[in-house]
Amino acid sequence: PPPTPPTPPPSSSPSSASSASSPAPLEFARLGLVVVDEEQRFGVAQKEHLQHLVSPGTDVLSLSATPIPRTLQMAQVGVRGLSRILHPPPGRLVTRTWVGEFSEELIRSALVREVIERNGQVFYIVPRRADVVPRAAMLRRISTEILRDLGTAPASASGE
């Protein structure tokens, strides 16, 4: 087989990222921090590609509950830094996770409880890329209904 062409050098600025499944490259202007969660899901090639995307001076924070041996070894010899979080921050609430059938009413009640009653945040994870747009539309609709029920929906959101 013919040799693989070399990876082009990183652009100066803005940085860009793309993947085979992305329709267009992502553009980053003045990227200061990159957070890689679940580092063990990335291969060496993806990590090297990520290094080409970030500008010098950009911090990369890799998070993992179970560090891969290569990363752990690099930390032990001083090539990478390693920090351990042994205790949760004071006042942190326990994360509750459960599995059940899909229910818009359950999503609505979670939004009301976490955002309205607790003034907190909700992170809604969509595992399949094809479902992102329909789920975003559903969340916008449910959020608008909640605001309308509270009497705080903007006129354009409530259809007036």
Short mmCIF file of C-alpha atoms in Angstrom, two decimals:
data_model
loop_
_atom_site.label_atom_id
_atom_site.label_comp_id
_atom_site.label_asym_id
_atom_site.label_seq_id
_atom_site.Cartn_x
_atom_site.Cartn_y
_atom_site.Cartn_z
CA PRO A 1 0.00 0.00 0.00
CA PRO A 2 1.15 3.57 -0.63
CA PRO A 3 2.49 5.47 2.37
CA THR A 4 0.09 7.62 4.34
CA PRO A 5 0.55 11.33 3.59
CA PRO A 6 1.94 13.32 6.53
CA THR A 7 -0.43 15.18 8.77
CA PRO A 8 -0.45 18.88 7.85
CA PRO A 9 0.95 21.22 10.49
CA PRO A 10 -1.55 23.00 12.69
CA SER A 11 -2.87 26.29 11.41
CA SER A 12 -1.76 29.36 13.31
CA SER A 13 -5.16 30.73 14.32
CA PRO A 14 -7.98 30.07 14.49
CA SER A 15 -7.55 26.35 15.16
CA SER A 16 -9.82 23.99 13.30
CA ALA A 17 -11.09 20.47 13.88
CA SER A 18 -12.92 18.03 11.71
CA SER A 19 -13.77 14.37 11.59
CA ALA A 20 -15.04 12.02 8.92
CA SER A 21 -18.56 12.32 10.31
CA SER A 22 -18.53 16.13 10.59
CA PRO A 23 -19.88 18.00 7.57
CA ALA A 24 -17.59 21.01 8.08
CA PRO A 25 -14.50 21.77 10.18
CA LEU A 26 -14.95 23.41 13.55
CA GLU A 27 -13.22 26.76 14.01
CA PHE A 28 -11.73 27.90 17.29
CA ALA A 29 -10.65 31.48 17.96
CA ARG A 30 -8.36 32.03 20.94
CA LEU A 31 -8.99 28.59 22.41
CA GLY A 32 -7.71 28.60 25.99
CA LEU A 33 -8.83 25.27 27.43
CA VAL A 34 -9.72 21.90 25.94
CA VAL A 35 -11.41 19.37 28.22
CA VAL A 36 -11.25 15.72 27.14
CA ASP A 37 -13.67 13.64 29.17
CA GLU A 38 -13.34 9.86 29.26
CA GLU A 39 -9.81 9.98 27.89
CA GLN A 40 -9.61 6.21 27.52
CA ARG A 41 -12.06 6.37 24.60
CA PHE A 42 -9.47 8.22 22.49
CA GLY A 43 -6.70 6.43 20.66
CA VAL A 44 -3.15 7.68 20.26
CA ALA A 45 -3.92 8.99 16.75
CA GLN A 46 -6.88 11.07 18.01
CA LYS A 47 -4.81 12.48 20.87
CA GLU A 48 -1.98 13.45 18.51
CA HIS A 49 -4.53 15.04 16.14
CA LEU A 50 -5.93 17.01 19.08
CA GLN A 51 -2.44 18.30 19.89
CA HIS A 52 -2.21 19.68 16.34
CA LEU A 53 -5.53 21.51 16.76
CA VAL A 54 -4.61 23.51 19.81
CA SER A 55 -2.37 26.54 19.73
CA PRO A 56 0.69 26.81 21.96
CA GLY A 57 -0.43 27.98 25.37
CA THR A 58 -3.77 26.17 25.19
CA ASP A 59 -4.30 24.01 28.27
CA VAL A 60 -5.57 20.45 27.73
CA LEU A 61 -7.34 18.82 30.67
CA SER A 62 -7.91 15.08 30.27
CA LEU A 63 -10.40 13.53 32.66
CA SER A 64 -10.70 9.84 33.37
CA ALA A 65 -12.01 7.74 36.21
CA THR A 66 -9.63 5.01 35.03
CA PRO A 67 -6.49 6.44 33.41
CA ILE A 68 -4.94 4.38 30.65
CA PRO A 69 -1.52 2.89 31.42
CA ARG A 70 0.32 5.14 28.92
CA THR A 71 -1.12 8.31 30.52
CA LEU A 72 -0.42 7.04 34.02
CA GLN A 73 3.16 6.19 33.10
CA MET A 74 3.66 9.64 31.51
CA ALA A 75 2.45 11.24 34.75
CA GLN A 76 4.75 9.08 36.86
CA VAL A 77 7.85 10.11 34.88
CA GLY A 78 6.83 13.79 34.90
CA VAL A 79 5.88 14.26 31.23
CA ARG A 80 2.26 15.02 32.18
CA GLY A 81 0.70 16.31 35.33
CA LEU A 82 -1.66 14.18 37.38
CA SER A 83 -4.19 15.31 39.95
CA ARG A 84 -6.55 13.17 41.94
CA ILE A 85 -9.89 14.30 43.28
CA LEU A 86 -10.44 12.26 46.41
CA HIS A 87 -13.49 14.02 47.83
CA PRO A 88 -16.38 15.95 46.29
CA PRO A 89 -16.54 19.72 46.81
CA PRO A 90 -18.41 20.82 49.96
CA GLY A 91 -22.15 20.97 49.44
CA ARG A 92 -22.11 18.94 46.23
CA LEU A 93 -25.28 16.96 45.76
CA VAL A 94 -25.16 13.31 44.81
CA THR A 95 -25.78 12.65 41.12
CA ARG A 96 -28.84 10.50 40.69
CA THR A 97 -29.06 8.24 37.64
CA TRP A 98 -31.84 5.91 36.63
CA VAL A 99 -32.92 4.07 33.52
CA GLY A 100 -36.50 4.04 32.33
CA GLU A 101 -38.71 4.37 29.32
CA PHE A 102 -38.56 7.65 27.42
CA SER A 103 -41.08 10.10 28.83
CA GLU A 104 -41.50 13.77 27.95
CA GLU A 105 -43.36 14.23 31.24
CA LEU A 106 -40.33 12.90 33.15
CA ILE A 107 -38.08 15.31 31.24
CA ARG A 108 -40.47 18.17 31.97
CA SER A 109 -40.57 17.39 35.71
CA ALA A 110 -36.75 17.15 35.83
CA LEU A 111 -36.45 20.54 34.10
CA VAL A 112 -38.89 22.14 36.53
CA ARG A 113 -37.19 20.58 39.57
CA GLU A 114 -33.60 21.34 38.57
CA VAL A 115 -33.93 24.70 36.79
CA ILE A 116 -37.00 26.38 38.30
CA GLU A 117 -37.02 25.00 41.85
CA ARG A 118 -33.25 24.61 42.43
CA ASN A 119 -31.94 27.30 40.04
CA GLY A 120 -29.59 24.60 38.73
CA GLN A 121 -28.62 23.21 35.34
CA VAL A 122 -29.69 20.27 33.22
CA PHE A 123 -27.40 18.39 30.85
CA TYR A 124 -29.34 16.35 28.31
CA ILE A 125 -27.20 13.74 26.58
CA VAL A 126 -28.16 12.55 23.11
CA PRO A 127 -26.16 9.47 22.19
CA ARG A 128 -26.97 9.46 18.46
CA ARG A 129 -25.97 12.42 16.30
CA ALA A 130 -29.08 11.98 14.12
CA ASP A 131 -31.28 12.59 17.19
CA VAL A 132 -29.70 15.91 18.24
CA VAL A 133 -31.92 18.23 16.16
CA PRO A 134 -35.24 16.52 17.03
CA ARG A 135 -34.31 16.34 20.75
CA ALA A 136 -33.28 20.01 20.76
CA ALA A 137 -36.65 20.91 19.23
CA MET A 138 -38.41 18.82 21.88
CA LEU A 139 -36.46 20.52 24.69
CA ARG A 140 -37.25 23.98 23.26
CA ARG A 141 -40.95 23.07 23.08
CA ILE A 142 -41.04 21.68 26.64
CA SER A 143 -39.08 24.68 27.98
CA THR A 144 -41.46 27.10 26.27
CA GLU A 145 -44.45 25.25 27.75
CA ILE A 146 -42.92 25.46 31.24
CA LEU A 147 -42.28 29.20 30.88
CA ARG A 148 -45.79 29.74 29.51
CA ASP A 149 -47.27 27.82 32.48
CA LEU A 150 -45.28 30.08 34.80
CA GLY A 151 -46.45 33.16 32.92
CA THR A 152 -42.91 34.17 32.00
CA ALA A 153 -42.73 33.09 28.33
CA PRO A 154 -41.71 35.83 25.91
CA ALA A 155 -44.45 36.78 23.47
CA SER A 156 -42.59 35.18 20.52
CA ALA A 157 -42.07 31.93 22.43
CA SER A 158 -45.70 31.53 23.42
CA GLY A 159 -46.91 32.08 19.85
CA GLU A 160 -48.63 35.41 20.55
#
